[in-house]
mmCIF file of C-alpha atoms in Angstrom:
data_model
loop_
_atom_site.group_PDB
_atom_site.id
_atom_site.type_symbol
_atom_site.label_atom_id
_atom_site.label_comp_id
_atom_site.label_asym_id
_atom_site.label_seq_id
_atom_site.Cartn_x
_atom_site.Cartn_y
_atom_site.Cartn_z
ATOM 1 C CA UNK A 26 86.203 66.841 41.704
ATOM 2 C CA UNK A 27 84.259 64.149 43.487
ATOM 3 C CA UNK A 28 84.567 63.255 47.146
ATOM 4 C CA UNK A 29 84.512 59.547 47.906
ATOM 5 C CA UNK A 30 85.917 56.980 50.294
ATOM 6 C CA UNK A 31 87.808 55.107 47.580
ATOM 7 C CA UNK A 32 88.634 55.281 43.838
ATOM 8 C CA UNK A 33 86.140 52.494 43.148
ATOM 9 C CA UNK A 34 83.247 54.410 44.665
ATOM 10 C CA UNK A 35 84.412 57.581 42.929
ATOM 11 C CA UNK A 36 84.182 55.827 39.545
ATOM 12 C CA UNK A 37 80.719 54.529 40.402
ATOM 13 C CA UNK A 38 79.600 58.038 41.368
ATOM 14 C CA UNK A 39 80.929 59.557 38.154
ATOM 15 C CA UNK A 40 79.249 56.851 36.054
ATOM 16 C CA UNK A 41 75.944 57.528 37.790
ATOM 17 C CA UNK A 42 76.302 61.134 36.650
ATOM 18 C CA UNK A 43 76.586 59.918 33.077
ATOM 19 C CA UNK A 44 80.312 60.557 32.712
ATOM 20 C CA UNK A 45 82.829 58.246 31.065
ATOM 21 C CA UNK A 46 85.817 57.643 33.318
ATOM 22 C CA UNK A 47 89.095 57.387 31.393
ATOM 23 C CA UNK A 48 91.466 58.111 34.265
ATOM 24 C CA UNK A 49 91.166 58.852 37.923
ATOM 25 C CA UNK A 50 93.660 60.675 40.102
ATOM 26 C CA UNK A 51 93.471 61.063 43.847
ATOM 27 C CA UNK A 52 93.900 64.588 45.185
ATOM 28 C CA UNK A 53 94.864 64.306 48.844
ATOM 29 C CA UNK A 54 93.474 66.863 51.235
ATOM 30 C CA UNK A 55 96.092 68.838 53.127
ATOM 31 C CA UNK A 56 93.767 69.586 56.002
ATOM 32 C CA UNK A 57 94.847 67.872 59.199
ATOM 33 C CA UNK A 58 97.136 65.503 57.238
ATOM 34 C CA UNK A 59 99.660 65.129 60.047
ATOM 35 C CA UNK A 60 96.937 64.548 62.608
ATOM 36 C CA UNK A 61 95.320 61.853 60.455
ATOM 37 C CA UNK A 62 98.636 60.067 59.931
ATOM 38 C CA UNK A 63 99.466 60.101 63.637
ATOM 39 C CA UNK A 64 95.949 58.944 64.495
ATOM 40 C CA UNK A 65 96.159 56.088 62.009
ATOM 41 C CA UNK A 66 99.519 54.986 63.411
ATOM 42 C CA UNK A 67 98.126 54.890 66.940
ATOM 43 C CA UNK A 68 95.220 52.720 65.818
ATOM 44 C CA UNK A 69 97.353 50.478 63.611
ATOM 45 C CA UNK A 70 98.180 47.778 66.249
ATOM 46 C CA UNK A 71 94.503 47.239 67.039
ATOM 47 C CA UNK A 72 93.627 47.166 63.329
ATOM 48 C CA UNK A 73 96.216 44.481 62.589
ATOM 49 C CA UNK A 74 95.104 42.467 65.616
ATOM 50 C CA UNK A 75 91.419 42.625 64.535
ATOM 51 C CA UNK A 76 92.364 41.692 60.976
ATOM 52 C CA UNK A 77 94.373 38.705 62.221
ATOM 53 C CA UNK A 78 91.400 37.565 64.303
ATOM 54 C CA UNK A 79 89.021 37.731 61.338
ATOM 55 C CA UNK A 80 91.436 35.880 59.066
ATOM 56 C CA UNK A 81 91.976 33.202 61.711
ATOM 57 C CA UNK A 82 88.249 32.287 61.558
ATOM 58 C CA UNK A 83 88.447 31.953 57.739
ATOM 59 C CA UNK A 84 86.911 35.332 56.843
ATOM 60 C CA UNK A 85 88.117 36.386 53.363
ATOM 61 C CA UNK A 86 90.525 39.312 53.325
ATOM 62 C CA UNK A 87 88.230 41.607 51.302
ATOM 63 C CA UNK A 88 85.290 40.902 53.600
ATOM 64 C CA UNK A 89 87.469 41.411 56.680
ATOM 65 C CA UNK A 90 88.631 44.802 55.394
ATOM 66 C CA UNK A 91 85.036 45.736 54.600
ATOM 67 C CA UNK A 92 83.954 44.840 58.130
ATOM 68 C CA UNK A 93 86.726 46.902 59.653
ATOM 69 C CA UNK A 94 86.068 49.838 57.322
ATOM 70 C CA UNK A 95 82.425 49.892 58.421
ATOM 71 C CA UNK A 96 83.489 49.903 62.075
ATOM 72 C CA UNK A 97 85.848 52.880 61.705
ATOM 73 C CA UNK A 98 84.240 56.026 60.301
ATOM 74 C CA UNK A 99 86.253 58.974 59.095
ATOM 75 C CA UNK A 100 89.737 59.036 57.592
ATOM 76 C CA UNK A 101 90.734 55.689 59.065
ATOM 77 C CA UNK A 102 87.691 54.022 57.540
ATOM 78 C CA UNK A 103 88.513 55.567 54.163
ATOM 79 C CA UNK A 104 92.013 54.149 54.412
ATOM 80 C CA UNK A 105 90.620 50.676 55.029
ATOM 81 C CA UNK A 106 88.198 51.113 52.129
ATOM 82 C CA UNK A 107 91.096 51.981 49.832
ATOM 83 C CA UNK A 108 92.966 48.883 50.947
ATOM 84 C CA UNK A 109 89.857 46.758 50.360
ATOM 85 C CA UNK A 110 89.385 48.125 46.844
ATOM 86 C CA UNK A 111 93.025 47.528 45.965
ATOM 87 C CA UNK A 112 92.844 43.932 47.190
ATOM 88 C CA UNK A 113 89.508 43.416 45.395
ATOM 89 C CA UNK A 114 91.158 44.552 42.151
ATOM 90 C CA UNK A 115 93.704 41.744 42.498
ATOM 91 C CA UNK A 116 96.548 43.628 44.108
ATOM 92 C CA UNK A 117 98.509 41.791 46.851
ATOM 93 C CA UNK A 118 97.786 43.025 50.349
ATOM 94 C CA UNK A 119 101.480 43.786 50.937
ATOM 95 C CA UNK A 120 101.571 45.980 47.839
ATOM 96 C CA UNK A 121 98.359 47.698 48.950
ATOM 97 C CA UNK A 122 99.713 48.690 52.362
ATOM 98 C CA UNK A 123 103.073 49.572 50.815
ATOM 99 C CA UNK A 124 101.303 52.284 48.809
ATOM 100 C CA UNK A 125 100.469 53.837 52.198
ATOM 101 C CA UNK A 126 104.047 53.717 53.487
ATOM 102 C CA UNK A 127 103.539 56.854 55.561
ATOM 103 C CA UNK A 128 101.340 54.813 57.916
ATOM 104 C CA UNK A 129 102.628 51.242 57.538
ATOM 105 C CA UNK A 130 106.264 50.730 58.522
ATOM 106 C CA UNK A 131 108.668 48.615 56.402
ATOM 107 C CA UNK A 132 108.697 45.832 59.006
ATOM 108 C CA UNK A 133 104.929 45.314 58.822
ATOM 109 C CA UNK A 134 105.018 45.422 55.019
ATOM 110 C CA UNK A 135 107.791 42.812 54.871
ATOM 111 C CA UNK A 136 105.993 40.533 57.326
ATOM 112 C CA UNK A 137 102.731 40.766 55.378
ATOM 113 C CA UNK A 138 104.595 39.928 52.178
ATOM 114 C CA UNK A 139 106.069 36.819 53.817
ATOM 115 C CA UNK A 140 102.686 35.881 55.298
ATOM 116 C CA UNK A 141 101.044 36.024 51.881
ATOM 117 C CA UNK A 142 103.837 33.970 50.329
ATOM 118 C CA UNK A 143 103.652 31.245 53.008
ATOM 119 C CA UNK A 144 99.869 31.244 53.464
ATOM 120 C CA UNK A 145 100.210 32.191 57.156
ATOM 121 C CA UNK A 146 98.944 35.755 56.917
ATOM 122 C CA UNK A 147 96.774 35.520 60.049
ATOM 123 C CA UNK A 148 99.645 34.219 62.187
ATOM 124 C CA UNK A 149 102.075 36.794 60.816
ATOM 125 C CA UNK A 150 99.615 39.632 61.427
ATOM 126 C CA UNK A 151 99.081 38.454 64.989
ATOM 127 C CA UNK A 152 102.826 38.547 65.645
ATOM 128 C CA UNK A 153 103.107 41.974 64.014
ATOM 129 C CA UNK A 154 100.263 43.296 66.191
ATOM 130 C CA UNK A 155 101.922 41.964 69.351
ATOM 131 C CA UNK A 156 105.177 43.652 68.445
ATOM 132 C CA UNK A 157 103.525 47.000 67.633
ATOM 133 C CA UNK A 158 101.570 46.911 70.891
ATOM 134 C CA UNK A 159 104.713 46.118 72.867
ATOM 135 C CA UNK A 160 106.554 48.945 71.129
ATOM 136 C CA UNK A 161 103.730 51.407 71.891
ATOM 137 C CA UNK A 162 103.717 50.409 75.579
ATOM 138 C CA UNK A 163 107.464 50.933 75.753
ATOM 139 C CA UNK A 164 107.223 54.426 74.210
ATOM 140 C CA UNK A 165 104.505 55.369 76.696
ATOM 141 C CA UNK A 166 106.605 54.059 79.573
ATOM 142 C CA UNK A 167 109.667 56.085 78.570
ATOM 143 C CA UNK A 168 107.568 59.216 77.965
ATOM 144 C CA UNK A 169 105.998 58.891 81.416
ATOM 145 C CA UNK A 170 109.442 58.570 83.013
ATOM 146 C CA UNK A 171 110.624 61.793 81.374
ATOM 147 C CA UNK A 172 107.440 63.793 81.949
ATOM 148 C CA UNK A 173 108.149 64.832 85.536
ATOM 149 C CA UNK A 174 111.723 66.114 84.946
ATOM 150 C CA UNK A 175 110.504 68.068 81.911
ATOM 151 C CA UNK A 176 107.703 69.756 83.884
ATOM 152 C CA UNK A 177 110.055 70.651 86.766
ATOM 153 C CA UNK A 178 112.627 72.088 84.331
ATOM 154 C CA UNK A 179 110.039 74.264 82.609
ATOM 155 C CA UNK A 180 108.696 75.454 85.961
ATOM 156 C CA UNK A 181 112.203 76.315 87.177
ATOM 157 C CA UNK A 182 112.966 78.383 84.061
ATOM 158 C CA UNK A 183 109.576 80.128 84.135
ATOM 159 C CA UNK A 184 109.822 81.097 87.823
ATOM 160 C CA UNK A 185 113.390 82.322 87.408
ATOM 161 C CA UNK A 186 112.546 84.504 84.413
ATOM 162 C CA UNK A 187 109.506 85.972 86.181
ATOM 163 C CA UNK A 188 111.454 86.901 89.322
ATOM 164 C CA UNK A 189 114.375 88.335 87.363
ATOM 165 C CA UNK A 190 112.358 90.448 84.948
ATOM 166 C CA UNK A 191 109.400 91.631 87.062
ATOM 167 C CA UNK A 192 110.071 91.341 90.798
ATOM 168 C CA UNK A 193 113.785 92.116 91.067
ATOM 169 C CA UNK A 194 113.785 95.508 89.208
ATOM 170 C CA UNK A 195 111.090 96.937 91.503
ATOM 171 C CA UNK A 196 112.951 95.998 94.684
ATOM 172 C CA UNK A 197 116.308 97.241 93.415
ATOM 173 C CA UNK A 198 114.849 100.583 92.325
ATOM 174 C CA UNK A 199 113.334 101.102 95.781
ATOM 175 C CA UNK A 200 116.655 100.268 97.426
ATOM 176 C CA UNK A 201 118.555 102.676 95.174
ATOM 177 C CA UNK A 202 116.059 105.432 95.990
ATOM 178 C CA UNK A 203 116.742 104.907 99.692
ATOM 179 C CA UNK A 204 120.485 105.261 99.079
ATOM 180 C CA UNK A 205 121.272 101.779 100.363
ATOM 181 C CA UNK A 206 124.139 99.656 99.105
ATOM 182 C CA UNK A 207 122.932 96.787 96.955
ATOM 183 C CA UNK A 208 124.084 93.339 98.206
ATOM 184 C CA UNK A 209 126.153 91.290 95.752
ATOM 185 C CA UNK A 210 123.508 88.535 95.239
ATOM 186 C CA UNK A 211 121.021 91.233 94.319
ATOM 187 C CA UNK A 212 123.535 92.932 92.005
ATOM 188 C CA UNK A 213 124.158 89.611 90.282
ATOM 189 C CA UNK A 214 120.473 88.955 89.706
ATOM 190 C CA UNK A 215 119.906 92.543 88.714
ATOM 191 C CA UNK A 216 122.502 92.192 86.013
ATOM 192 C CA UNK A 217 120.844 88.971 84.848
ATOM 193 C CA UNK A 218 117.447 90.662 84.738
ATOM 194 C CA UNK A 219 118.855 93.605 82.770
ATOM 195 C CA UNK A 220 120.362 91.208 80.257
ATOM 196 C CA UNK A 221 117.039 89.398 79.857
ATOM 197 C CA UNK A 222 115.087 92.638 79.487
ATOM 198 C CA UNK A 223 117.542 94.410 77.204
ATOM 199 C CA UNK A 224 118.606 91.489 75.020
ATOM 200 C CA UNK A 225 115.631 89.147 75.124
ATOM 201 C CA UNK A 226 115.273 89.175 71.348
ATOM 202 C CA UNK A 227 118.913 88.216 70.544
ATOM 203 C CA UNK A 228 118.850 85.640 73.362
ATOM 204 C CA UNK A 229 115.606 84.135 72.032
ATOM 205 C CA UNK A 230 116.861 84.106 68.444
ATOM 206 C CA UNK A 231 120.136 82.510 69.549
ATOM 207 C CA UNK A 232 118.232 79.811 71.417
ATOM 208 C CA UNK A 233 115.932 79.144 68.462
ATOM 209 C CA UNK A 234 118.825 79.017 65.977
ATOM 210 C CA UNK A 235 120.794 76.707 68.286
ATOM 211 C CA UNK A 236 117.841 74.342 68.637
ATOM 212 C CA UNK A 237 117.217 74.418 64.872
ATOM 213 C CA UNK A 238 120.860 73.661 64.081
ATOM 214 C CA UNK A 239 120.935 70.914 66.700
ATOM 215 C CA UNK A 240 117.777 69.339 65.267
ATOM 216 C CA UNK A 241 119.133 69.623 61.736
ATOM 217 C CA UNK A 242 122.349 67.934 62.828
ATOM 218 C CA UNK A 243 120.375 65.215 64.615
ATOM 219 C CA UNK A 244 118.408 64.506 61.424
ATOM 220 C CA UNK A 245 121.645 63.506 59.682
ATOM 221 C CA UNK A 246 123.204 60.076 60.122
ATOM 222 C CA UNK A 247 126.456 61.540 61.458
ATOM 223 C CA UNK A 248 124.559 63.731 63.927
ATOM 224 C CA UNK A 249 122.480 60.820 65.240
ATOM 225 C CA UNK A 250 125.634 58.708 65.511
ATOM 226 C CA UNK A 251 127.310 61.389 67.678
ATOM 227 C CA UNK A 252 124.165 61.789 69.785
ATOM 228 C CA UNK A 253 123.789 58.056 70.366
ATOM 229 C CA UNK A 254 127.481 57.764 71.224
ATOM 230 C CA UNK A 255 127.080 60.570 73.778
ATOM 231 C CA UNK A 256 124.025 58.871 75.274
ATOM 232 C CA UNK A 257 125.885 55.594 75.703
ATOM 233 C CA UNK A 258 128.464 57.318 77.899
ATOM 234 C CA UNK A 259 125.849 58.635 80.320
ATOM 235 C CA UNK A 260 125.251 56.656 83.533
ATOM 236 C CA UNK A 261 121.937 54.752 83.627
ATOM 237 C CA UNK A 262 120.709 56.492 80.463
ATOM 238 C CA UNK A 263 123.343 54.833 78.268
ATOM 239 C CA UNK A 264 122.626 51.336 79.540
ATOM 240 C CA UNK A 265 118.871 51.905 79.316
ATOM 241 C CA UNK A 266 119.167 53.190 75.747
ATOM 242 C CA UNK A 267 121.325 50.230 74.701
ATOM 243 C CA UNK A 268 118.995 47.688 76.333
ATOM 244 C CA UNK A 269 116.015 49.386 74.716
ATOM 245 C CA UNK A 270 117.503 49.121 71.223
ATOM 246 C CA UNK A 271 118.652 45.529 71.744
ATOM 247 C CA UNK A 272 115.248 44.517 73.108
ATOM 248 C CA UNK A 273 113.518 45.970 70.073
ATOM 249 C CA UNK A 274 116.011 44.394 67.655
ATOM 250 C CA UNK A 275 115.696 40.982 69.359
ATOM 251 C CA UNK A 276 111.910 41.121 69.278
ATOM 252 C CA UNK A 277 111.829 42.170 65.621
ATOM 253 C CA UNK A 278 114.362 39.516 64.636
ATOM 254 C CA UNK A 279 112.480 36.790 66.523
ATOM 255 C CA UNK A 280 109.202 37.840 64.896
ATOM 256 C CA UNK A 281 110.741 37.778 61.427
ATOM 257 C CA UNK A 282 112.401 34.398 61.930
ATOM 258 C CA UNK A 283 109.174 32.905 63.290
ATOM 259 C CA UNK A 284 107.395 34.259 60.207
ATOM 260 C CA UNK A 285 109.668 32.269 57.907
ATOM 261 C CA UNK A 286 112.176 34.930 56.847
ATOM 262 C CA UNK A 287 115.763 33.734 56.465
ATOM 263 C CA UNK A 288 118.378 35.131 58.847
ATOM 264 C CA UNK A 289 120.251 37.368 56.375
ATOM 265 C CA UNK A 290 117.027 38.961 55.135
ATOM 266 C CA UNK A 291 115.753 39.329 58.709
ATOM 267 C CA UNK A 292 118.950 41.108 59.746
ATOM 268 C CA UNK A 293 118.615 43.424 56.750
ATOM 269 C CA UNK A 294 115.023 44.283 57.712
ATOM 270 C CA UNK A 295 116.025 44.962 61.329
ATOM 271 C CA UNK A 296 118.817 47.148 60.020
ATOM 272 C CA UNK A 297 116.411 49.101 57.797
ATOM 273 C CA UNK A 298 113.848 49.634 60.549
ATOM 274 C CA UNK A 299 116.369 50.754 63.185
ATOM 275 C CA UNK A 300 116.726 54.493 63.816
ATOM 276 C CA UNK A 301 119.933 54.058 65.820
ATOM 277 C CA UNK A 302 123.005 54.463 63.549
ATOM 278 C CA UNK A 303 125.261 52.576 65.964
ATOM 279 C CA UNK A 304 122.953 49.555 65.923
ATOM 280 C CA UNK A 305 122.531 49.851 62.159
ATOM 281 C CA UNK A 306 126.304 49.816 61.625
ATOM 282 C CA UNK A 307 126.690 46.834 63.960
ATOM 283 C CA UNK A 308 123.948 44.852 62.197
ATOM 284 C CA UNK A 309 125.414 45.652 58.782
ATOM 285 C CA UNK A 310 128.803 44.376 59.935
ATOM 286 C CA UNK A 311 127.232 41.196 61.344
ATOM 287 C CA UNK A 312 125.347 40.556 58.124
ATOM 288 C CA UNK A 313 128.505 41.106 56.084
ATOM 289 C CA UNK A 314 130.478 38.639 58.204
ATOM 290 C CA UNK A 315 127.721 36.021 57.944
ATOM 291 C CA UNK A 316 127.663 36.439 54.166
ATOM 292 C CA UNK A 317 131.413 35.878 54.123
ATOM 293 C CA UNK A 318 130.900 32.602 56.005
ATOM 294 C CA UNK A 319 131.643 33.619 59.578
ATOM 295 C CA UNK A 320 129.988 31.945 62.559
ATOM 296 C CA UNK A 321 126.913 33.799 63.851
ATOM 297 C CA UNK A 322 128.080 34.010 67.465
ATOM 298 C CA UNK A 323 131.533 35.265 66.461
ATOM 299 C CA UNK A 324 130.044 37.760 64.016
ATOM 300 C CA UNK A 325 127.872 39.254 66.756
ATOM 301 C CA UNK A 326 130.601 39.101 69.409
ATOM 302 C CA UNK A 327 133.029 41.021 67.186
ATOM 303 C CA UNK A 328 130.893 44.178 67.496
ATOM 304 C CA UNK A 329 131.506 46.358 70.559
ATOM 305 C CA UNK A 330 127.894 47.553 70.584
ATOM 306 C CA UNK A 331 126.601 44.086 71.541
ATOM 307 C CA UNK A 332 127.189 42.788 75.089
ATOM 308 C CA UNK A 333 128.869 39.410 75.576
ATOM 309 C CA UNK A 334 125.580 37.864 76.767
ATOM 310 C CA UNK A 335 123.865 38.982 73.585
ATOM 311 C CA UNK A 336 126.529 37.335 71.424
ATOM 312 C CA UNK A 337 126.355 34.189 73.579
ATOM 313 C CA UNK A 338 122.609 33.928 72.915
ATOM 314 C CA UNK A 339 123.217 33.952 69.157
ATOM 315 C CA UNK A 340 125.912 31.316 69.474
ATOM 316 C CA UNK A 341 123.728 28.974 71.543
ATOM 317 C CA UNK A 342 120.681 29.652 69.384
ATOM 318 C CA UNK A 343 122.532 28.720 66.228
ATOM 319 C CA UNK A 344 123.806 25.485 67.748
ATOM 320 C CA UNK A 345 120.479 24.421 69.261
ATOM 321 C CA UNK A 346 118.226 25.630 66.440
ATOM 322 C CA UNK A 347 116.139 27.654 68.932
ATOM 323 C CA UNK A 348 117.349 31.130 68.039
ATOM 324 C CA UNK A 349 113.815 32.560 67.879
ATOM 325 C CA UNK A 350 112.953 31.319 71.386
ATOM 326 C CA UNK A 351 116.186 32.634 72.882
ATOM 327 C CA UNK A 352 115.738 35.997 71.183
ATOM 328 C CA UNK A 353 112.229 36.240 72.662
ATOM 329 C CA UNK A 354 113.624 35.495 76.113
ATOM 330 C CA UNK A 355 116.434 38.020 75.912
ATOM 331 C CA UNK A 356 113.998 40.638 74.588
ATOM 332 C CA UNK A 357 111.736 40.045 77.594
ATOM 333 C CA UNK A 358 114.751 40.140 79.920
ATOM 334 C CA UNK A 359 115.958 43.419 78.436
ATOM 335 C CA UNK A 360 112.422 44.806 78.719
ATOM 336 C CA UNK A 361 112.486 44.055 82.444
ATOM 337 C CA UNK A 362 115.915 45.625 82.746
ATOM 338 C CA UNK A 363 114.704 48.764 80.977
ATOM 339 C CA UNK A 364 111.702 48.927 83.336
ATOM 340 C CA UNK A 365 114.035 48.669 86.333
ATOM 341 C CA UNK A 366 116.442 51.262 84.931
ATOM 342 C CA UNK A 367 113.588 53.633 84.061
ATOM 343 C CA UNK A 368 112.232 53.352 87.605
ATOM 344 C CA UNK A 369 115.708 53.905 89.030
ATOM 345 C CA UNK A 370 116.277 56.876 86.706
ATOM 346 C CA UNK A 371 112.976 58.441 87.785
ATOM 347 C CA UNK A 372 113.903 57.873 91.431
ATOM 348 C CA UNK A 373 117.195 59.700 90.837
ATOM 349 C CA UNK A 374 115.862 62.475 88.606
ATOM 350 C CA UNK A 375 112.908 63.514 90.746
ATOM 351 C CA UNK A 376 114.845 64.492 93.905
ATOM 352 C CA UNK A 377 117.672 65.899 91.765
ATOM 353 C CA UNK A 378 115.305 68.193 89.869
ATOM 354 C CA UNK A 379 113.587 69.226 93.115
ATOM 355 C CA UNK A 380 116.995 70.015 94.638
ATOM 356 C CA UNK A 381 118.012 72.088 91.597
ATOM 357 C CA UNK A 382 114.698 73.940 91.654
ATOM 358 C CA UNK A 383 115.078 74.584 95.391
ATOM 359 C CA UNK A 384 118.621 75.946 95.002
ATOM 360 C CA UNK A 385 117.779 78.210 92.062
ATOM 361 C CA UNK A 386 114.539 79.599 93.436
ATOM 362 C CA UNK A 387 116.011 79.769 96.961
ATOM 363 C CA UNK A 388 118.942 81.860 95.763
ATOM 364 C CA UNK A 389 116.606 84.165 93.881
ATOM 365 C CA UNK A 390 114.360 84.530 96.928
ATOM 366 C CA UNK A 391 117.380 85.182 99.159
ATOM 367 C CA UNK A 392 118.627 87.874 96.790
ATOM 368 C CA UNK A 393 115.097 89.294 96.716
ATOM 369 C CA UNK A 394 114.572 89.342 100.488
ATOM 370 C CA UNK A 395 118.047 90.696 101.276
ATOM 371 C CA UNK A 396 117.380 94.241 99.992
ATOM 372 C CA UNK A 397 114.038 94.239 101.809
ATOM 373 C CA UNK A 398 115.817 93.483 105.075
ATOM 374 C CA UNK A 399 118.479 96.085 104.282
ATOM 375 C CA UNK A 400 115.862 98.744 103.624
ATOM 376 C CA UNK A 401 114.201 97.988 106.983
ATOM 377 C CA UNK A 402 117.503 98.224 108.922
ATOM 378 C CA UNK A 403 117.056 94.636 110.125
ATOM 379 C CA UNK A 404 120.625 93.548 109.373
#
């Protein structure tokens, strides 16, 4: 075994040792593989943007990859070195990044392939970087909106379990020793605490199995389709989810069309890169109708998943020849709508979660203080 940044350098190292290299096989290290992949994906938008900048000033692709590999030490630098060696050996850049499909998504690969074919690789990479950066900002925005409700929910469950399993039994035992009658709120919580203490293992296993089965169902197409259909029926969340998916699809489609990809192929790529089964089914139906000769606006308007405004944009864009511009505008408009809905959802969720936490903890505290007052003959 020889450790090296790339197969090319590994061959050079083996030849320096006096060995004849007949074949070379990469043995990937399993250590921190997931962390390296996630780290590379986070740095991917900046990498593509830097590469587009270097290519725009007429720096050759191999030299640009070498420059970027020198700037990024570690696993990310080794990835860039591998890409550089593959390109230096005569392999197309799209094929090189496709061999690292765990990191590079199909959309980026398809855009790079079109950029190489049209000689506009720098422009295509710039558009791909803008889209990836916009997508990362949107994920961060949604995660920030859901962070507060998640923390409050965890705190509510943790406080409730602590009071039921540790505080409540001590108070109830003291009250029983004094011969006092236990109030009904205290009896209710006592029963809940006994269930948690006596059956915590079956309850935990049931929860884990339920979550595992739910996740397994979600990983299937039918499970995701049911989940997305349920989300669409929720107030605020359904509209926000739909606008989010349509904004992403519009932005991707506009980027692909501006890069020179024909409409049918662009729709197929959007369909392949979408993780929403409802949107995927709608796009597949639109593409099938277009192939059969249907009008673009009518093909989009026939699907219930797309709003009437969305179908109207396609109809006007086809007639005016400015479909890419209109898709950019509706993507930006949907982005603003999602921002507004996310802010409104946070404004609704925060007081709602505080109210729920207050009611739950307040009831537990009332049931806890009631036996104390009974034991002191206050009531």
